[in-house]
Tab-separated table of C-alpha atoms in Angstrom:
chain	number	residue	atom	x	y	z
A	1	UNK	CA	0.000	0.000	0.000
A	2	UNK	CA	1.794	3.353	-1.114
A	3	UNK	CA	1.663	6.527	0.753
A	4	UNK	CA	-0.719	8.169	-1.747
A	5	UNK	CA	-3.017	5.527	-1.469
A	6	UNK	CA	-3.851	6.172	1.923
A	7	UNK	CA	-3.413	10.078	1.977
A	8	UNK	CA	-6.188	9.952	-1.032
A	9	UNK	CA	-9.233	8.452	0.732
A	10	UNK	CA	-8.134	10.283	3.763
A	11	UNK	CA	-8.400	13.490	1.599
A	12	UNK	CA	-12.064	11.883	0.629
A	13	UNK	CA	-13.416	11.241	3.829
A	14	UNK	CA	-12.130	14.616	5.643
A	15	UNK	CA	-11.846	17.193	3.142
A	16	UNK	CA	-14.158	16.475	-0.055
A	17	UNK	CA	-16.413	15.658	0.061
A	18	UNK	CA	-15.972	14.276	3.668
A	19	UNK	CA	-16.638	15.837	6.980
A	20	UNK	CA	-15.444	19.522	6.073
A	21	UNK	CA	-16.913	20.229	3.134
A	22	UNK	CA	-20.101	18.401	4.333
A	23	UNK	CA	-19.233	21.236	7.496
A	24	UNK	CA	-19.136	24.025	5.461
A	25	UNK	CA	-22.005	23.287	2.958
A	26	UNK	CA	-24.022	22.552	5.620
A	27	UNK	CA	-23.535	25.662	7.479
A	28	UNK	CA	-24.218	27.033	4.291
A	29	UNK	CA	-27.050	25.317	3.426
A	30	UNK	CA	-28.559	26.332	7.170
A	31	UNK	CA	-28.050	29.914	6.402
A	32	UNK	CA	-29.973	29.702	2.905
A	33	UNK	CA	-32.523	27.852	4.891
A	34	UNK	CA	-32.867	30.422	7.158
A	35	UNK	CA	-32.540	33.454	4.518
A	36	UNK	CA	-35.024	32.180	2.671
A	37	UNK	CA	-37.787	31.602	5.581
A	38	UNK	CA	-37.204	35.100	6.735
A	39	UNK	CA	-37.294	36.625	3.620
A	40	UNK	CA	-40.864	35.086	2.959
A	41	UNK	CA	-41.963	36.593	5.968
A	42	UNK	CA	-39.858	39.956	4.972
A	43	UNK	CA	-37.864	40.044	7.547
A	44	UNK	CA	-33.998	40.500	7.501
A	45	UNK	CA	-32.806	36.889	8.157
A	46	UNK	CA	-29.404	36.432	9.443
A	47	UNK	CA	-25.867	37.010	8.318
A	48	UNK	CA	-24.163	34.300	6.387
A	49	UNK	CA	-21.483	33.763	9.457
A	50	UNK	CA	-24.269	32.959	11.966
A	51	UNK	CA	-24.245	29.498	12.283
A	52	UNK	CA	-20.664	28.927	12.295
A	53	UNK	CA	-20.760	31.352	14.853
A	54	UNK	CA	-23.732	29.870	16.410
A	55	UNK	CA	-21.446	26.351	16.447
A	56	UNK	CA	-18.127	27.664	17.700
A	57	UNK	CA	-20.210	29.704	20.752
A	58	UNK	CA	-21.931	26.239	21.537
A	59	UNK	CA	-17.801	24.336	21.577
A	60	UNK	CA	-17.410	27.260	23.938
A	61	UNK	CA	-19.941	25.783	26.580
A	62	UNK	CA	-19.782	23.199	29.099
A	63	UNK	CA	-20.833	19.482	27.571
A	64	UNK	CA	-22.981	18.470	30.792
A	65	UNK	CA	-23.523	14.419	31.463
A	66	UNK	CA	-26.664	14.068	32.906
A	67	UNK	CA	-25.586	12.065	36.330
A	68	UNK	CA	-27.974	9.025	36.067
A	69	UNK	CA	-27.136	8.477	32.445
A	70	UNK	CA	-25.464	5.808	30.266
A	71	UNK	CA	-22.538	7.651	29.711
A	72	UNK	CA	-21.143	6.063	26.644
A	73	UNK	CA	-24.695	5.735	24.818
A	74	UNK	CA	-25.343	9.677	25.626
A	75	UNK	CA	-22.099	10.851	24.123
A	76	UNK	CA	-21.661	8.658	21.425
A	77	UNK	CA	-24.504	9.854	18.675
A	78	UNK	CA	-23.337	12.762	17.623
A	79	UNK	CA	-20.708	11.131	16.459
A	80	UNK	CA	-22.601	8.170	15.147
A	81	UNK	CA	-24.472	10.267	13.037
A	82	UNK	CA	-21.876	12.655	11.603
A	83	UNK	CA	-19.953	8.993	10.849
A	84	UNK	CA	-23.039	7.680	9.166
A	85	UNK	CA	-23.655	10.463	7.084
A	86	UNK	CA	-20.202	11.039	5.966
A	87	UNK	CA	-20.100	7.471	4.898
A	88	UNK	CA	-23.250	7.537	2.636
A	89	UNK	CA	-21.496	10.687	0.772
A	90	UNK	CA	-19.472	7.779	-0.235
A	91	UNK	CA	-22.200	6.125	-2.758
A	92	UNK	CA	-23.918	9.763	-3.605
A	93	UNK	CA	-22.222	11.700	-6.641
A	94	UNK	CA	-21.254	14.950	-5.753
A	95	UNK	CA	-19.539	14.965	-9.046
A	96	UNK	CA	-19.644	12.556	-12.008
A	97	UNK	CA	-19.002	9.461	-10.050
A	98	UNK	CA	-19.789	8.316	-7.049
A	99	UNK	CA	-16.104	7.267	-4.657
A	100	UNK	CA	-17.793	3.810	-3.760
A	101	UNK	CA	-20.615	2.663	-6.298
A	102	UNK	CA	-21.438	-0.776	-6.489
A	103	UNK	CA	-24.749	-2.325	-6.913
A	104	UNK	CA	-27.152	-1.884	-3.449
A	105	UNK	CA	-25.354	1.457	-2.250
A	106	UNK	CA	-28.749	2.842	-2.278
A	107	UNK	CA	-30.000	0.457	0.702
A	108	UNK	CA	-26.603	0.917	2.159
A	109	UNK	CA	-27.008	4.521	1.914
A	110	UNK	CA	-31.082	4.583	3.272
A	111	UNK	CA	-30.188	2.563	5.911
A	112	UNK	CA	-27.207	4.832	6.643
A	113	UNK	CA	-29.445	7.903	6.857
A	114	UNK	CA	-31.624	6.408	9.429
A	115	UNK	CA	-29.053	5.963	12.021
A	116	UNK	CA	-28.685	9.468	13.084
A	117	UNK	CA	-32.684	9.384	14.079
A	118	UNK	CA	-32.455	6.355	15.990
A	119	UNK	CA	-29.199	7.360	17.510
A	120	UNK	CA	-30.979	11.080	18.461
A	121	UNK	CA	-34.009	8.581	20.138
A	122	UNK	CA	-31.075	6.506	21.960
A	123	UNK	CA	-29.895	9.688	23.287
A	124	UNK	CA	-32.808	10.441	24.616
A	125	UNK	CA	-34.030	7.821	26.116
A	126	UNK	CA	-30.185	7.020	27.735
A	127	UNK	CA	-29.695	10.733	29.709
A	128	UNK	CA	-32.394	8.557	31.931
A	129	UNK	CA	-34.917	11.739	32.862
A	130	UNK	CA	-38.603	11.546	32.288
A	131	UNK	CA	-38.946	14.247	30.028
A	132	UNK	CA	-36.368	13.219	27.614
A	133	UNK	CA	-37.830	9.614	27.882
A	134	UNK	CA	-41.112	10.978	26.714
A	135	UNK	CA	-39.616	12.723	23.789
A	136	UNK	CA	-37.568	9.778	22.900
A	137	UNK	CA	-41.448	7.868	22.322
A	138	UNK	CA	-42.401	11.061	19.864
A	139	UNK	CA	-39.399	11.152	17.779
A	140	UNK	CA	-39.711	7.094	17.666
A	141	UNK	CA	-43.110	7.153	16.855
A	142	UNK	CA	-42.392	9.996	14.035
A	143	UNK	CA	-39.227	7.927	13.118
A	144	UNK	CA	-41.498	5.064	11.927
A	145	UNK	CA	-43.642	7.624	10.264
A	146	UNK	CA	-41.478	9.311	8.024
A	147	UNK	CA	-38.370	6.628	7.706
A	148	UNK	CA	-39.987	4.213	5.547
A	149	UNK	CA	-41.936	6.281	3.851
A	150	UNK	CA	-38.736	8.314	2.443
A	151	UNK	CA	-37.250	4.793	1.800
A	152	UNK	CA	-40.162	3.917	-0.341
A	153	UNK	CA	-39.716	7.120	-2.425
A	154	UNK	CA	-36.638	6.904	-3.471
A	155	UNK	CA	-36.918	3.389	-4.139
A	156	UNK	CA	-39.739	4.086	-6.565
A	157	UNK	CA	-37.807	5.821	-9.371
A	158	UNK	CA	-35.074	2.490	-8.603
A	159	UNK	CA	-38.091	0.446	-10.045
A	160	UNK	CA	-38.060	1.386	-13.434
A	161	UNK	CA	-34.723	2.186	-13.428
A	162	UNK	CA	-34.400	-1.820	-12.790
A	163	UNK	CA	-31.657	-0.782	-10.104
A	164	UNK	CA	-30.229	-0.228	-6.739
A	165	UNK	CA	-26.984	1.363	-7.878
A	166	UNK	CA	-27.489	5.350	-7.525
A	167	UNK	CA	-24.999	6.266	-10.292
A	168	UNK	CA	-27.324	4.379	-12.513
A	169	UNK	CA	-30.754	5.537	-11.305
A	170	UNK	CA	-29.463	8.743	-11.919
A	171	UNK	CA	-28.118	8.209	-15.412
A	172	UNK	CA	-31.491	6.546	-16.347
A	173	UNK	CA	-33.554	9.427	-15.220
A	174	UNK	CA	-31.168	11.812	-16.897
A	175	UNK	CA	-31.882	10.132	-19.990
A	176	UNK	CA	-35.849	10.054	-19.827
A	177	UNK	CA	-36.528	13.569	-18.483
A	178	UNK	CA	-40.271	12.526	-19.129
A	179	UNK	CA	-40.159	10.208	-16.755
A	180	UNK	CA	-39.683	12.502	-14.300
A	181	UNK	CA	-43.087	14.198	-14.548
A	182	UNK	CA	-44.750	10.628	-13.492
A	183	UNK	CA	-41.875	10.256	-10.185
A	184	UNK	CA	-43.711	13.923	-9.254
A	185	UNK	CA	-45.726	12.496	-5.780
A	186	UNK	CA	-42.828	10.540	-4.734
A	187	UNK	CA	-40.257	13.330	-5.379
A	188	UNK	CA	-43.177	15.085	-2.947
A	189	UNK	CA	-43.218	12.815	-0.978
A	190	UNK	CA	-38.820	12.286	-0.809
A	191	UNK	CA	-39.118	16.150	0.162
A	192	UNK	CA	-41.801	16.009	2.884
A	193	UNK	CA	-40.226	13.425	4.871
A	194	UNK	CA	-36.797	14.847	4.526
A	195	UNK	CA	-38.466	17.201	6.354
A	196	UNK	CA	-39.015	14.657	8.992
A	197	UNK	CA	-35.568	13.581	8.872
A	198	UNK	CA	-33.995	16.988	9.307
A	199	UNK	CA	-36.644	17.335	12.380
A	200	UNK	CA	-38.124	21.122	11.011
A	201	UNK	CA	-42.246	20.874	10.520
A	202	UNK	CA	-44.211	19.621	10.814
A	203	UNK	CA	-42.021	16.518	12.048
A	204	UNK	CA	-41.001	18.514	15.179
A	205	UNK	CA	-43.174	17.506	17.269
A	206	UNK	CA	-41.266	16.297	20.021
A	207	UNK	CA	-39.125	19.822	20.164
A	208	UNK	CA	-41.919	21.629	20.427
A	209	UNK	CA	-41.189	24.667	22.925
A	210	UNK	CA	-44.938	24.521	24.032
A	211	UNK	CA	-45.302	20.854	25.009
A	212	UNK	CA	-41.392	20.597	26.665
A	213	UNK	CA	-39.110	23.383	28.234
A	214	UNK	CA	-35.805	24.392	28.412
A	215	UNK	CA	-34.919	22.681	32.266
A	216	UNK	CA	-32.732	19.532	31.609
A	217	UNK	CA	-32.259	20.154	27.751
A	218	UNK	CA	-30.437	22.365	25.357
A	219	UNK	CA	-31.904	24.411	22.451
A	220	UNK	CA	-30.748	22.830	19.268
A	221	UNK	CA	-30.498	25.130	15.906
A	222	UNK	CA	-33.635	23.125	14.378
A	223	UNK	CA	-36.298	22.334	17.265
A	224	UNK	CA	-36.245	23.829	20.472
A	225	UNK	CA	-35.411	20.562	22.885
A	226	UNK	CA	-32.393	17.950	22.587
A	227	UNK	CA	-31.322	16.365	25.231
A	228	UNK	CA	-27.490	17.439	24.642
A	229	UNK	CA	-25.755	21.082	25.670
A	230	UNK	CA	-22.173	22.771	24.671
A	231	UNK	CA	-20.018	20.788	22.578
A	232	UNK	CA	-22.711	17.662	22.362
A	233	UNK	CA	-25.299	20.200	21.072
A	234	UNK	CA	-22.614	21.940	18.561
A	235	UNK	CA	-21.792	18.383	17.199
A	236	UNK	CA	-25.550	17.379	17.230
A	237	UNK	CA	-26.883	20.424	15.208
A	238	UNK	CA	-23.763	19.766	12.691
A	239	UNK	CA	-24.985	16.191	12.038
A	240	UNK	CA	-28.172	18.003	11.051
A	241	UNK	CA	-27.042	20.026	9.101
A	242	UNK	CA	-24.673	17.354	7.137
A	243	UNK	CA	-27.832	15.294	6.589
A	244	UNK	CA	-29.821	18.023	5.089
A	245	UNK	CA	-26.655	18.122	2.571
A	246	UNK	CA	-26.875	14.570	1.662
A	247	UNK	CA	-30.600	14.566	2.065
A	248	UNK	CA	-30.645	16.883	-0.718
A	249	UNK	CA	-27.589	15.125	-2.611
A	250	UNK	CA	-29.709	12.088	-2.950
A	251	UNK	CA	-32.900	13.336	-3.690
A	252	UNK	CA	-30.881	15.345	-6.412
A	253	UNK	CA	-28.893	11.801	-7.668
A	254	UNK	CA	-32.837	9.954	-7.338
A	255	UNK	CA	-34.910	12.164	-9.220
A	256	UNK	CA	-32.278	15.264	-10.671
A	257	UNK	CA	-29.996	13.078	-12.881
A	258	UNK	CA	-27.181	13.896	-10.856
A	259	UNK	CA	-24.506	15.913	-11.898
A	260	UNK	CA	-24.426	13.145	-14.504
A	261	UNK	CA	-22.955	14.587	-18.242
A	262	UNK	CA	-21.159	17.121	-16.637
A	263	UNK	CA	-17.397	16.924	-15.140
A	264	UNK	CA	-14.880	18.332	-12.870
A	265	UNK	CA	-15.827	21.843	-11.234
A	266	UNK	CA	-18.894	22.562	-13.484
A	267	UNK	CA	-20.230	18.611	-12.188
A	268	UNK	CA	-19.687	20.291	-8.908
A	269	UNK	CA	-21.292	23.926	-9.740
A	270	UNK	CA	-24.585	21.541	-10.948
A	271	UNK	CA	-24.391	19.610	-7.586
A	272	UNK	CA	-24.850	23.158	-5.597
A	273	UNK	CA	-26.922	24.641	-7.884
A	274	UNK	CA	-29.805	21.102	-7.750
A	275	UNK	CA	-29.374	20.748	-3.821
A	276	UNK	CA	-29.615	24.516	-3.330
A	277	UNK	CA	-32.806	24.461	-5.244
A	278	UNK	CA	-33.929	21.402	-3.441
A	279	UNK	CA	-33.205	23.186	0.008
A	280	UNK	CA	-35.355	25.893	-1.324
A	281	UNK	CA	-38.330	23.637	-1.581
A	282	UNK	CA	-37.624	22.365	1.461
A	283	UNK	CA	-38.051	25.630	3.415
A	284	UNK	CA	-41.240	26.927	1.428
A	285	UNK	CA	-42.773	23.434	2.904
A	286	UNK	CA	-41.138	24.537	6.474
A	287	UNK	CA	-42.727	27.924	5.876
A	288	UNK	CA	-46.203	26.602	4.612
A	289	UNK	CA	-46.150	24.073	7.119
A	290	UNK	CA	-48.655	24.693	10.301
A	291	UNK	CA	-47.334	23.242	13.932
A	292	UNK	CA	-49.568	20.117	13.937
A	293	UNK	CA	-50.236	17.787	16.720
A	294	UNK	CA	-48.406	14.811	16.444
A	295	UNK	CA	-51.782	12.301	15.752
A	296	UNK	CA	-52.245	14.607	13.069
A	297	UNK	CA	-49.095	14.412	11.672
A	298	UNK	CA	-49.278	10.924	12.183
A	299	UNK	CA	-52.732	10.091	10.393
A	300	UNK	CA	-51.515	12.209	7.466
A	301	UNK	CA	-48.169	9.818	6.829
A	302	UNK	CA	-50.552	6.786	6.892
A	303	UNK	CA	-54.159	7.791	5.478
A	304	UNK	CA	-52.406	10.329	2.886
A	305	UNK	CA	-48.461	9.867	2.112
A	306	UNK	CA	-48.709	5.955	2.343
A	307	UNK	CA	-51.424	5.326	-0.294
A	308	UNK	CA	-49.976	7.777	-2.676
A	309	UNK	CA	-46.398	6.158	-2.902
A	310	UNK	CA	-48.047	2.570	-2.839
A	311	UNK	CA	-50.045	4.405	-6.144
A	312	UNK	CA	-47.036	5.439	-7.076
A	313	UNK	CA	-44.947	2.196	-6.640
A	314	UNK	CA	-48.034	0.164	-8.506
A	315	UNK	CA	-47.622	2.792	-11.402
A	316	UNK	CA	-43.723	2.461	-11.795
A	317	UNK	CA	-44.125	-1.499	-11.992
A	318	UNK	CA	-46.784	-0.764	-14.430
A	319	UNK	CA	-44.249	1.119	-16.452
A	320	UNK	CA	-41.595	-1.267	-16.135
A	321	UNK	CA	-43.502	-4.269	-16.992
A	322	UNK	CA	-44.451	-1.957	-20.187
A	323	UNK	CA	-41.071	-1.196	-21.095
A	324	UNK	CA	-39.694	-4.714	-21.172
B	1	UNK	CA	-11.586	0.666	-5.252
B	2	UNK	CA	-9.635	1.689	-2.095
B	3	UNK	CA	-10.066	-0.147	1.089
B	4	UNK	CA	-10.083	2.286	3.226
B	5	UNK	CA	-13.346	3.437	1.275
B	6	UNK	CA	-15.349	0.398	2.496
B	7	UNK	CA	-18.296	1.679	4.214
B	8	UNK	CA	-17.624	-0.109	7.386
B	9	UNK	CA	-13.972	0.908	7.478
B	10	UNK	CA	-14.453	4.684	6.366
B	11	UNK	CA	-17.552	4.926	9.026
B	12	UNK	CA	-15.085	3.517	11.939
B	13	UNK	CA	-12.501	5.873	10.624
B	14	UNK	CA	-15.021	9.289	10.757
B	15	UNK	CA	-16.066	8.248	13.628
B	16	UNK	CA	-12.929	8.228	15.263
B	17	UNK	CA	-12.122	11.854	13.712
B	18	UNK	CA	-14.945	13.169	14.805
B	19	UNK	CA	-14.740	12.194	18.299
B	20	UNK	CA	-10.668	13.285	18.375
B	21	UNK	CA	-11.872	16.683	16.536
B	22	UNK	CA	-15.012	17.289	19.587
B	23	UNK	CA	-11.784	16.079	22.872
B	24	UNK	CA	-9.625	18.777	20.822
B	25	UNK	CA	-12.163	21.770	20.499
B	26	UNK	CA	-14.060	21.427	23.530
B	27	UNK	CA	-13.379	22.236	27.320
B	28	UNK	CA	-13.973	19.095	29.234
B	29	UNK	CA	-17.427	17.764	29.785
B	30	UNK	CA	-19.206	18.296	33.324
B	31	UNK	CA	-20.680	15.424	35.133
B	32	UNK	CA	-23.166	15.280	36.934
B	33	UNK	CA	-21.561	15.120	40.157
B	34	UNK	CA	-21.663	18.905	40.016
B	35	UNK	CA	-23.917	20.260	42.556
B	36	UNK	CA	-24.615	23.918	40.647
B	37	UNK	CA	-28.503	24.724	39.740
B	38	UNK	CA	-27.583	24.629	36.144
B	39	UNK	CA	-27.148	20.745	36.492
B	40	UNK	CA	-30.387	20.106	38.269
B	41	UNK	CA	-32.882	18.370	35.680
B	42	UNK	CA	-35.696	21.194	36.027
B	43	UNK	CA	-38.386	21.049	33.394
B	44	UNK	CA	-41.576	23.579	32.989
B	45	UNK	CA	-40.306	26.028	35.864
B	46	UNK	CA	-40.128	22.489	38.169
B	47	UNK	CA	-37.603	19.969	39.115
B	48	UNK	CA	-38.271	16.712	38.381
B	49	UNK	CA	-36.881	13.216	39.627
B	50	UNK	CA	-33.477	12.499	38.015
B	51	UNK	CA	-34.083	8.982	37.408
B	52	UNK	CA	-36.964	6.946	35.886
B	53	UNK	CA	-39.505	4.862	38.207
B	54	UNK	CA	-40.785	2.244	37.240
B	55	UNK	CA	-44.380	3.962	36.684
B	56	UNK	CA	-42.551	6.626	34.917
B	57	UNK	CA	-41.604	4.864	32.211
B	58	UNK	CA	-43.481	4.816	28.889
B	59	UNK	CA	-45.962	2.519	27.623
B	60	UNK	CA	-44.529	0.923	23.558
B	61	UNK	CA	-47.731	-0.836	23.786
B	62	UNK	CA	-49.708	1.854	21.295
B	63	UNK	CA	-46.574	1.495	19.381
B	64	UNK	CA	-46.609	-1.910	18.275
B	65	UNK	CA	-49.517	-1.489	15.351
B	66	UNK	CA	-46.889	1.197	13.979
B	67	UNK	CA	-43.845	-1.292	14.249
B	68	UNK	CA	-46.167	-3.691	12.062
B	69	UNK	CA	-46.807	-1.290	9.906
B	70	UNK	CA	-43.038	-0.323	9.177
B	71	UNK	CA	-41.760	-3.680	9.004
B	72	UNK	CA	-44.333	-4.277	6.566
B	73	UNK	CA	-43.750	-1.220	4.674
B	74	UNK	CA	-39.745	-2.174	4.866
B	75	UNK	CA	-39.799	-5.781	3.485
B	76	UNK	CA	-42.535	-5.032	1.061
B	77	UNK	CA	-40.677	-1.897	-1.047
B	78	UNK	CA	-37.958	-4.201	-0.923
B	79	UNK	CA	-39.258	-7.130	-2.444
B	80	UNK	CA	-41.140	-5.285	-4.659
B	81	UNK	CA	-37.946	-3.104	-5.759
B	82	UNK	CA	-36.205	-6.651	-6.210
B	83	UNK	CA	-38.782	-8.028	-8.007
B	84	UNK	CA	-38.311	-5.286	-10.527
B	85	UNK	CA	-34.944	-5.476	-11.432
B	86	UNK	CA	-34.468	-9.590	-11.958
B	87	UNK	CA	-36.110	-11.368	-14.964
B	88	UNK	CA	-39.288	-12.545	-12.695
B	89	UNK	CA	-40.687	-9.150	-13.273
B	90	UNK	CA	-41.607	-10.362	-16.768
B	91	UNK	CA	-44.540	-12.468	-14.709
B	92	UNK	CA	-47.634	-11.479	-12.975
B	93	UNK	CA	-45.824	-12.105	-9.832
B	94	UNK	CA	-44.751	-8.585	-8.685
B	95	UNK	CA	-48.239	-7.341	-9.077
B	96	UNK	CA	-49.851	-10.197	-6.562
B	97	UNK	CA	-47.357	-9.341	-3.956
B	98	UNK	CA	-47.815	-6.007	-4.266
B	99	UNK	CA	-51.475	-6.539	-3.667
B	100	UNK	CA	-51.059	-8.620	-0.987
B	101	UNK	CA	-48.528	-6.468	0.430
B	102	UNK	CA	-51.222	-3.012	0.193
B	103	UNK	CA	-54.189	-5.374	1.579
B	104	UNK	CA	-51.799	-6.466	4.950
B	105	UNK	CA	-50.803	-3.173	5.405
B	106	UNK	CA	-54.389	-1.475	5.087
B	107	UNK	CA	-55.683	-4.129	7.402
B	108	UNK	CA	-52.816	-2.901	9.898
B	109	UNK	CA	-53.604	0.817	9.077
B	110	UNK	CA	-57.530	0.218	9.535
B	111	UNK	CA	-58.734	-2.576	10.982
């Protein structure tokens, strides 16, 4: 093994498009977010440094363990999460290729970007106080809501594409632009519960300032409630905002083409431009959306979302079966 | 393909950064042996017990119908995404799963 062979995926995982420029796009991406939600309501919004500001003041803070707690359990997500998520970058193309495509990375890479919720819900449930256990049962309950639902869309378009492989999902929709118009609900549907995923409405349920206070728990940039404070919380609102980035990556790769066609920096330039665009969707929902009691929210994922992307699915293998 | 690009190995190995990157850039975490009134778990203006009792702790028994219905949901967009992809999808098979899968699951959501 030569020195440049281990220096390269080093460079991968930590600098591009690893953990900083996940960081930095993120932060970036959060800003936008923010911009854009406070321009709809015409109001100023914030500068572009705030949340890297926003993350170094939280490093600045004590960490507190909770006393009773599993120690090791109620440290350890953040770092899950941000681990997870830097790992699925692996299988999404950021530019023309993905750095580890092989047939299945979108499972792998689903599965991957459900382990930050269930590690958040571990978290919970491990700093061993009553009102974190309680909001460890919402975000589980929404968890089971939203997860499979977002699995299901983006397996849809992997139908008629005939595979799991992102790089070639995303080359076959590039090709068939038309094809597009019919993945419409479950691209809908991919942005709704990325929603869920990123914990912003109407999926925030469990955060919400109302139903929980600020005693035992931090604020965190997105809801109002996590069960983490200083350098935990700093870490925990950067594995957010890394999985909005590869939210919107894949959702981009599923249903955008990709930055397939295109290479080196203007590959990249696409990549920003799509997920950009898809983050502005994202907070016109946020905006739109109405704080919504969890049953609500709830009974809408099964009686609405579910039928439409079981429609949906019946429709692609409709298509499929027509185009053999 | 690089090794050190395996999944398993490159999620180990960010993991590892991240933790040495959070020990590096932040002061040393508090315990809660600490007797200030910051540490104190307080909720609503109130302090509350620091451990869970037994009749504290939630009831997963209204959860269980939703479990069903995800593990459902799970194994069924997989099959039917297999299904697909491999020459059986030339057959009438895919579409009698699927409607088997949609009846289970609306008798779950429903019934």
């Amino acid at each position: 093994m030569t020195l440049n062979s281990i220096l390269l995926p080093l460079f991968f995982l930590i600098i591009f498009p690893g953990f900083l420029f996940l960081s930095l796009y993120g932060f970036f991406l959060e800003w936008l977010d923010k911009k854009c939600l406070n321009l709809i309501k015409n109001k100023p919004g914030p500068a572009i440094y705030r949340p890297i500001a926003d993350f170094i003041q939280l490093l600045s803070k004590e960490t507190f363990i909770p006393k009773h707690c599993d120690t090791i359990l109620f440290k350890s997500p953040p770092f899950l999460a941000i681990a997870a998520i830097t790992t699925s970058m692996l299988s999404i193309p950021v530019w023309e290729k993905a750095l580890f495509s092989f047939q299945g990375d979108l499972i792998v890479t689903l599965y991957l970007l459900m382990i930050p919720a269930i590690t958040f819900s571990l978290a919970n449930r491990s700093s061993n106080t009553p009102f974190e256990a309680v909001e460890e049962l919402r975000t589980s309950t929404q968890l089971f809501a939203y997860e499979v639902l977002f699995m299901l869309a983006l397996l849809a378009p992997a139908i008629i594409a005939g595979s799991w492989n992102i790089i070639e999902i995303s080359k076959f929709m590039f090709h068939r632009p038309l094809l597009l118009i019919l993945q419409i609900p479950a691209f809908l549907i991919a942005l709704i519960t990325l929603q869920g995923k990123l914990k912003r409405l109407h999926f925030d349920t469990p955060y919400n300032k109302t139903e929980a206070g600020e005693g035992s728990s931090g604020g965190s940039a997105f809801g109002e409630v996590s069960p983490f404070r200083g350098g935990l919380l700093a870490f925990s609102n950067l594995a957010i905002n890394m999985e909005m980035v590869a939210g919107a990556a894949l959702i981009n790769a599923i249903f955008f083409g990709g930055a397939f066609n295109a290479t080196g920096l203007s590959a990249i330039g696409l990549f920003i431009l799509k997920t950009i665009f898809i983050v502005f969707l994202l907070s016109i929902i946020k905006t739109l959306m109405a704080r919504i009691r969890i049953k609500q929210m709830m009974n809408f994922c099964r009686k609405i979302l579910t039928p439409l992307i079981l429609a949906q699915m019946a429709l692609n293998i409709f298509i499929k079966i027509k185009m053999q | 393909m690089n090794i050190l690009l395996f999944p398993p190995i490159a999620f180990i190995l960010i993991f590892i950064f991240a933790y040495i990157l959070f020990k590096l850039i932040t002061p040393p975490p508090a315990y809660g042996a600490i007797k200030s009134a910051i540490h104190k778990a307080s909720q609503a203006g109130g302090e509350v017990t620091p451990t869970l009792k037994d009749e504290e702790t939630c009831d997963y028994r209204q959860f269980f119908p939703l479990a069903v219905f995800f593990t459902i949901l799970h194994i069924a967009g997989l099959m039917l995404a297999t299904w697909a992809f491999i020459p059986l999808a030339e057959t009438i098979g895919p579409i009698i799963a699927y409607l088997i899968s949609v009846i289970i699951i609306l008798a779950v959501l429903f019934v």
